[in-house]
Amino acid sequence: WRKMKKKITLLIGTLFILGLMACQFTPNLDLIQKTESPAVTQPMLESDSEIPSVLPVDAELTSDQILTAIYEQVNPGVVTIITTTSQGTGSGSGFVIDEEGHILTNYHVVEGATQVEVDFPSGDKVVGDVIATDLDSDVAVVKVNVSADLLVPLRLGDSDALKVGQMVVAIGNPYRLSNTMTLGIVSAKGRVLDSIRTTSDQGSYSAGDIIQTDAAINPGNSGGPLLNLKGEVVGINRAIQTTGTTLQGEAVNTGIGFAVSINIVKRVVPYLIQYGSYDYPYMGISSSSTDLTLDEWQALGVTQTSGAYIMSVTSGGPAELAGLKGGTQQTSITGLYSGGDIIVAVDDQPVLVYGDVISYIFLHKSPGEDIVLTVIRNGAQKEVTLTLGKRP
């Protein structure tokens, strides 16, 4: 495997404004979810043990042979999603996850659709039913009734095992060019995007554990798989960051794409299939999705320069009940208030940015469970136990 990796040629292509979703015919990136799941043993996706690995163990393959092997085995399980809405037609991507006919895509791909067409690489086309959606992670489950030979489930990998710099592949339907494969690397992990579901005051919840990649993702790629070089799905392509649009108003890829981590998907989707909804853990705090600058830390009057700064706490929420503090005193920077707690660890896991908190609780915790936060308050370190709620 080491020899194979050495032979692969790397294709490598700030951030100004948040661009359109990476699917055709999606005007915004503000999307969201939720409800309540019964208190039962967590359902699981079917085991991948029956899904063969793409690459034979210890195979001596050239880089193009590796990529060709991935494409030939994975592409039959990747579909094109064509939607009909009151505004016209749109398109995105999806992929098969089991032999029962369940297909994963993004929620924003099927949002508002009166008909969802699923096109297979074989040329077969059928109408699918959207059986469940999750706005918080921008995931939807589509069910199709087709013959077994059309269903080629993809093997799900472990997104926690991904390393920055590791090569990844995207397969999808950019600009209605179905069965398109692109190559790049994992640019970063643990990013945070706005959820599609809005709060009661029209703010946005956070979607966490997002993978950043420079694999070319364009309008129409949304909902398609991001794969490692074993041909395992490690994420669902969701959005791109862009500084401009085409003449048709579509987002232009700038080498910054985002995918929902497959480990989040593996927690959420079994609930969606079995119960129709999934409850995300809820803290009731707001923080910056990007790291604060040195000037901002200094304006807060603290010596700390890392951690998740609590800008505000929701009245009556889990954080307020646990005694956590948000900022209350206006600083020299407009909109930045000092006096809030700084989270530097959660259950002894170090926290450098807010995304570290969100990724940890999304991947490892459920509503009703406790977490122990290590916070800096007035220059002193203390521990606070917080009982997680569920998103309202």
Coordinates of C-alpha atoms in Angstrom, one line a residue:
W1 CA 0.0 0.0 0.0
R2 CA 2.9 2.4 0.8
K3 CA 4.3 1.7 -2.7
M4 CA 1.0 2.4 -4.2
K5 CA 0.7 5.8 -2.5
K6 CA 4.2 6.8 -3.6
K7 CA 3.1 6.3 -7.2
I8 CA 0.1 8.5 -7.1
T9 CA 0.4 11.9 -8.6
L10 CA -1.2 14.6 -6.5
L11 CA -3.7 17.0 -8.1
I12 CA -3.9 20.2 -6.1
G13 CA -5.8 23.0 -7.3
T14 CA -9.0 33.6 1.5
L15 CA -12.0 32.3 1.7
F16 CA -14.2 35.3 1.0
I17 CA -18.0 34.6 0.8
L18 CA -19.9 31.4 1.4
G19 CA -20.9 30.1 -1.9
L20 CA -23.9 28.2 -3.2
M21 CA -24.5 24.5 -2.4
A22 CA -22.7 22.2 -4.8
C23 CA -25.8 21.1 -6.6
Q24 CA -27.4 22.7 -9.5
F25 CA -30.4 24.9 -8.8
T26 CA -29.8 25.7 -5.2
P27 CA -29.8 29.4 -4.3
N28 CA -28.6 29.3 -0.8
L29 CA -26.5 27.5 1.9
D30 CA -28.8 28.2 4.8
L31 CA -30.5 24.9 5.5
I32 CA -31.7 23.0 8.7
Q33 CA -33.4 19.9 10.6
K34 CA -34.7 18.0 13.6
T35 CA -37.1 16.1 15.7
E36 CA -37.1 13.5 18.3
S37 CA -36.1 9.8 18.3
P38 CA -37.4 7.2 20.6
A39 CA -35.1 6.2 23.5
V40 CA -34.0 2.9 22.1
T41 CA -30.8 1.1 21.3
Q42 CA -29.2 2.9 18.5
P43 CA -30.0 1.3 15.1
M44 CA -27.1 0.5 12.9
L45 CA -26.5 0.6 9.1
E46 CA -26.0 -2.8 7.6
S47 CA -22.5 -4.2 8.0
D48 CA -20.0 -3.5 5.2
S49 CA -18.6 -7.0 5.6
E50 CA -20.4 -8.3 2.5
I51 CA -19.3 -5.3 0.4
P52 CA -15.9 -6.1 -1.2
S53 CA -13.0 -3.8 -0.9
V54 CA -12.2 -2.0 -4.2
L55 CA -8.4 -2.8 -4.1
P56 CA -6.9 -6.2 -3.5
V57 CA -4.6 -6.4 -0.5
D58 CA -0.9 -5.7 -1.3
A59 CA -1.8 -5.1 -5.0
E60 CA 1.0 -3.6 -7.0
L61 CA -0.9 -1.0 -9.1
T62 CA 0.0 2.2 -10.8
S63 CA -1.8 5.4 -9.8
D64 CA -4.1 5.3 -12.8
Q65 CA -4.9 1.6 -12.2
I66 CA -5.9 2.5 -8.6
L67 CA -8.2 5.3 -9.7
T68 CA -9.7 3.2 -12.5
A69 CA -10.4 0.3 -10.1
I70 CA -12.2 2.7 -7.7
Y71 CA -14.3 4.2 -10.5
E72 CA -15.2 0.8 -12.0
Q73 CA -16.4 -0.6 -8.8
V74 CA -17.9 2.5 -7.2
N75 CA -19.6 4.3 -10.1
P76 CA -22.4 1.7 -10.6
G77 CA -23.6 2.7 -7.1
V78 CA -23.5 6.4 -7.7
V79 CA -26.7 8.0 -9.1
T80 CA -27.9 11.2 -10.6
I81 CA -30.9 12.9 -8.8
I82 CA -33.2 15.0 -11.0
T83 CA -35.8 17.0 -9.1
T84 CA -38.9 18.8 -10.2
T85 CA -40.0 21.8 -8.1
S86 CA -42.3 24.8 -8.4
Q87 CA -39.3 26.7 -9.7
G88 CA -38.3 24.2 -12.4
T89 CA -35.8 21.3 -12.4
G90 CA -32.6 20.8 -10.6
S91 CA -30.0 18.1 -10.2
G92 CA -27.6 16.6 -7.8
S93 CA -26.0 13.3 -6.9
G94 CA -26.5 10.3 -4.6
F95 CA -25.3 6.8 -3.8
V96 CA -26.7 3.4 -2.8
I97 CA -26.1 2.3 0.7
D98 CA -28.0 -1.1 0.9
E99 CA -29.8 -3.7 -1.0
E100 CA -33.2 -2.4 0.3
G101 CA -33.0 0.5 -2.2
H102 CA -32.0 3.3 0.2
I103 CA -30.0 6.1 -1.5
L104 CA -28.3 8.9 0.3
T105 CA -28.2 12.5 -1.0
N106 CA -28.3 16.0 0.4
Y107 CA -31.5 17.5 1.8
H108 CA -31.0 20.6 -0.3
V109 CA -30.9 18.5 -3.4
V110 CA -34.5 17.3 -2.9
E111 CA -35.8 20.3 -0.9
G112 CA -39.3 21.3 -2.2
A113 CA -39.3 18.6 -4.9
T114 CA -42.6 17.3 -6.2
Q115 CA -40.9 14.5 -8.0
V116 CA -37.5 12.9 -7.5
E117 CA -36.0 11.0 -10.4
V118 CA -33.1 8.6 -9.8
D119 CA -30.9 7.9 -12.8
F120 CA -28.5 4.9 -12.7
P121 CA -25.3 4.6 -14.6
S122 CA -26.9 1.7 -16.5
G123 CA -29.3 4.1 -18.1
D124 CA -32.3 3.0 -16.0
K125 CA -34.4 5.8 -14.6
V126 CA -37.0 5.5 -11.8
V127 CA -39.0 7.8 -9.5
G128 CA -37.8 7.7 -5.9
D129 CA -39.6 8.6 -2.6
V130 CA -37.9 10.9 0.0
I131 CA -38.6 8.9 3.2
A132 CA -36.6 11.1 5.6
T133 CA -34.6 14.2 5.9
D134 CA -32.1 15.8 8.3
L135 CA -31.6 19.5 7.9
D136 CA -28.8 19.7 10.5
S137 CA -26.4 17.6 8.5
D138 CA -28.1 18.3 5.2
V139 CA -28.9 14.6 4.5
A140 CA -31.9 12.9 2.8
V141 CA -32.8 9.3 2.3
V142 CA -34.5 8.4 -0.9
K143 CA -36.1 4.9 -1.4
V144 CA -36.3 3.3 -4.9
N145 CA -38.0 0.1 -6.0
V146 CA -35.7 -1.5 -8.6
S147 CA -34.3 -4.9 -9.5
A148 CA -31.5 -6.1 -7.2
D149 CA -28.9 -6.0 -10.0
L150 CA -29.2 -2.2 -10.1
L151 CA -28.4 -1.8 -6.4
V152 CA -24.6 -1.6 -5.9
P153 CA -24.1 -0.5 -2.2
L154 CA -21.0 1.5 -1.5
R155 CA -18.7 0.5 1.3
L156 CA -18.7 3.1 4.2
G157 CA -15.3 4.0 5.6
D158 CA -14.1 5.7 8.8
S159 CA -13.9 9.5 8.5
D160 CA -12.1 9.7 11.9
A161 CA -9.2 7.9 10.4
L162 CA -8.8 10.5 7.6
K163 CA -5.6 12.5 7.7
V164 CA -5.0 15.9 6.2
G165 CA -3.1 15.4 3.0
Q166 CA -4.7 12.1 2.3
M167 CA -6.0 11.7 -1.2
V168 CA -9.7 11.5 -1.9
V169 CA -12.0 11.1 -4.9
A170 CA -15.4 12.6 -5.7
I171 CA -17.9 11.0 -8.1
G172 CA -21.0 12.7 -9.1
N173 CA -23.0 14.8 -11.5
P174 CA -21.5 18.3 -11.9
Y175 CA -23.4 20.5 -14.3
R176 CA -25.4 17.4 -15.4
L177 CA -22.2 15.7 -16.5
S178 CA -23.1 12.4 -14.9
N179 CA -20.5 9.8 -13.8
T180 CA -17.7 12.5 -13.4
M181 CA -14.7 11.6 -11.2
T182 CA -12.4 14.2 -9.6
L183 CA -9.3 13.9 -7.4
G184 CA -7.9 15.9 -4.6
I185 CA -6.8 15.8 -0.9
V186 CA -8.3 16.2 2.5
S187 CA -7.6 19.9 3.1
A188 CA -8.9 20.0 6.7
K189 CA -11.2 18.3 9.2
G190 CA -13.6 19.4 11.9
R191 CA -14.9 22.4 10.0
V192 CA -18.3 24.0 11.0
L193 CA -21.0 25.2 8.5
D194 CA -24.4 26.7 9.2
S195 CA -27.2 24.2 9.5
I196 CA -30.1 24.6 7.2
R197 CA -32.5 24.6 10.1
T198 CA -32.9 28.0 11.7
T199 CA -33.4 28.8 15.4
S200 CA -36.5 30.5 16.8
D201 CA -34.8 33.9 16.4
Q202 CA -33.8 33.1 12.8
G203 CA -30.2 32.3 13.6
S204 CA -28.5 29.1 12.5
Y205 CA -27.6 26.0 14.3
S206 CA -24.2 24.5 13.5
A207 CA -23.3 21.5 11.4
G208 CA -20.1 20.0 12.6
D209 CA -17.4 17.5 11.7
I210 CA -17.2 18.8 8.2
I211 CA -14.4 17.6 5.9
Q212 CA -12.7 20.3 3.7
T213 CA -11.3 19.1 0.4
D214 CA -9.8 20.5 -2.8
A215 CA -11.2 17.7 -5.0
A216 CA -13.2 19.6 -7.6
I217 CA -16.8 19.9 -6.4
N218 CA -19.2 21.9 -8.6
P219 CA -23.0 22.5 -8.9
G220 CA -24.5 19.0 -9.3
N221 CA -21.9 17.2 -7.1
S222 CA -24.1 17.7 -4.0
G223 CA -25.1 14.4 -2.4
G224 CA -22.4 12.3 -4.1
P225 CA -19.7 10.3 -2.3
L226 CA -16.3 11.5 -1.3
L227 CA -14.1 8.4 -1.2
N228 CA -10.7 7.4 0.1
L229 CA -8.3 5.4 -2.1
K230 CA -9.8 2.1 -0.8
G231 CA -13.0 3.1 -2.5
E232 CA -14.8 3.7 0.8
V233 CA -17.2 6.5 1.3
V234 CA -15.7 9.0 3.9
G235 CA -18.2 11.9 3.3
I236 CA -21.2 13.2 1.4
N237 CA -20.3 16.2 -0.8
R238 CA -22.3 19.2 0.4
A239 CA -21.1 22.7 -0.5
I240 CA -18.3 24.8 -2.0
Q241 CA -16.8 28.1 -0.9
T242 CA -16.6 30.6 -3.7
T243 CA -15.7 34.1 -4.6
G244 CA -17.8 34.3 -7.8
T245 CA -20.5 32.8 -10.0
T246 CA -20.9 31.9 -13.7
L247 CA -23.1 34.0 -16.1
Q248 CA -25.9 31.6 -15.1
G249 CA -25.5 32.5 -11.5
E250 CA -23.9 29.2 -10.4
A251 CA -21.1 28.9 -7.9
V252 CA -17.5 28.6 -9.3
N253 CA -15.2 26.1 -7.7
T254 CA -12.2 27.7 -6.0
G255 CA -10.6 24.6 -4.5
I256 CA -12.6 24.7 -1.2
G257 CA -15.3 22.1 -0.9
F258 CA -17.1 20.6 2.1
A259 CA -18.4 17.2 2.8
V260 CA -20.5 15.8 5.7
S261 CA -18.3 13.2 7.5
I262 CA -19.5 9.6 7.0
N263 CA -19.2 9.0 10.7
I264 CA -21.9 11.6 11.4
V265 CA -24.0 10.0 8.6
K266 CA -23.6 6.5 10.2
R267 CA -25.0 7.8 13.4
V268 CA -27.9 9.7 11.8
V269 CA -29.1 7.7 8.9
P270 CA -30.2 4.5 10.8
Y271 CA -32.5 6.7 12.9
L272 CA -33.8 8.4 9.7
I273 CA -34.6 5.0 8.1
Q274 CA -36.2 3.5 11.2
Y275 CA -37.9 6.5 12.9
G276 CA -37.8 9.3 10.3
S277 CA -35.8 11.7 12.4
Y278 CA -32.7 12.2 14.6
D279 CA -32.1 14.2 17.7
Y280 CA -28.8 16.1 17.9
P281 CA -27.3 17.0 21.2
Y282 CA -27.8 20.6 22.2
M283 CA -25.7 22.9 24.5
G284 CA -27.4 26.2 24.0
I285 CA -24.3 28.4 23.3
S286 CA -23.2 30.5 20.4
S287 CA -19.6 30.8 19.4
S288 CA -17.5 31.8 16.4
S289 CA -17.2 29.1 13.7
T290 CA -13.7 30.5 12.9
D291 CA -10.8 31.1 15.3
L292 CA -10.7 34.6 16.9
T293 CA -7.9 36.8 15.8
L294 CA -5.2 38.1 18.3
D295 CA -6.8 41.5 18.3
E296 CA -10.2 39.9 19.2
W297 CA -8.6 37.9 22.0
Q298 CA -6.9 41.0 23.4
A299 CA -10.1 43.0 23.1
L300 CA -11.7 40.4 25.4
G301 CA -9.1 41.2 28.0
V302 CA -7.7 37.6 28.3
T303 CA -4.3 36.1 27.8
Q304 CA -5.8 32.9 26.3
T305 CA -5.6 32.8 22.5
S306 CA -7.3 29.5 21.7
G307 CA -10.4 27.7 22.7
A308 CA -14.1 28.1 22.0
Y309 CA -15.2 31.5 23.4
I310 CA -18.9 31.5 24.5
M311 CA -20.4 34.6 23.0
S312 CA -23.8 34.0 24.5
V313 CA -25.9 31.3 26.2
T314 CA -29.6 30.5 25.4
S315 CA -32.0 31.4 28.2
G316 CA -33.1 28.3 29.9
G317 CA -30.8 26.1 27.8
P318 CA -28.4 23.4 29.1
A319 CA -25.5 25.8 29.2
E320 CA -27.3 28.3 31.3
L321 CA -28.6 25.6 33.6
A322 CA -25.0 24.3 34.0
G323 CA -23.8 27.9 35.0
L324 CA -21.8 28.7 31.8
K325 CA -21.4 32.4 31.0
G326 CA -21.6 34.3 27.8
G327 CA -20.1 37.7 27.0
T328 CA -22.0 40.8 28.4
Q329 CA -19.6 43.8 28.2
Q330 CA -19.1 45.6 24.9
T331 CA -15.4 45.6 23.8
S332 CA -13.6 47.9 21.4
I333 CA -14.7 45.6 18.6
T334 CA -18.3 46.1 17.5
G335 CA -20.5 43.1 18.3
L336 CA -17.8 41.4 20.5
Y337 CA -18.7 41.2 24.2
S338 CA -16.2 40.2 27.0
G339 CA -16.9 38.2 30.1
G340 CA -17.7 34.8 28.5
D341 CA -16.3 31.5 29.4
I342 CA -13.6 29.9 27.2
I343 CA -14.0 26.2 26.6
V344 CA -10.5 24.6 26.4
A345 CA -11.5 20.9 26.8
V346 CA -14.5 18.6 26.6
D347 CA -14.3 15.3 28.5
D348 CA -10.5 15.9 28.6
Q349 CA -10.4 16.3 24.8
P350 CA -8.5 19.5 23.9
V351 CA -10.5 22.3 22.3
L352 CA -8.7 24.8 20.1
V353 CA -11.8 26.1 18.2
Y354 CA -15.6 25.7 18.4
G355 CA -15.6 23.1 15.7
D356 CA -13.7 20.7 18.2
V357 CA -16.6 20.9 20.6
I358 CA -19.3 20.4 17.9
S359 CA -17.5 17.5 16.3
Y360 CA -17.0 15.7 19.6
I361 CA -20.5 15.9 20.9
F362 CA -22.0 15.1 17.4
L363 CA -19.9 12.0 17.1
H364 CA -19.9 10.7 20.6
K365 CA -22.9 12.1 22.6
S366 CA -26.7 12.0 22.6
P367 CA -29.3 14.1 24.3
G368 CA -29.5 13.4 28.0
E369 CA -25.9 12.5 28.4
D370 CA -23.4 14.5 30.4
I371 CA -20.2 16.2 29.3
V372 CA -17.5 17.8 31.4
L373 CA -16.3 21.1 30.1
T374 CA -13.0 22.6 31.1
V375 CA -13.4 26.4 30.9
I376 CA -11.3 29.5 31.6
R377 CA -13.3 32.1 33.6
N378 CA -11.7 35.3 34.9
G379 CA -8.3 33.8 34.4
A380 CA -9.0 30.7 36.4
Q381 CA -9.6 27.1 35.1
K382 CA -12.7 25.2 36.3
E383 CA -14.7 22.2 35.3
V384 CA -18.4 22.4 34.5
T385 CA -20.7 19.4 34.1
L386 CA -23.4 20.0 31.4
T387 CA -26.4 17.7 30.6
L388 CA -27.0 17.8 26.9
G389 CA -30.5 18.6 25.7
K390 CA -31.9 18.0 22.2
R391 CA -32.1 20.7 19.6
P392 CA -35.5 22.5 19.9

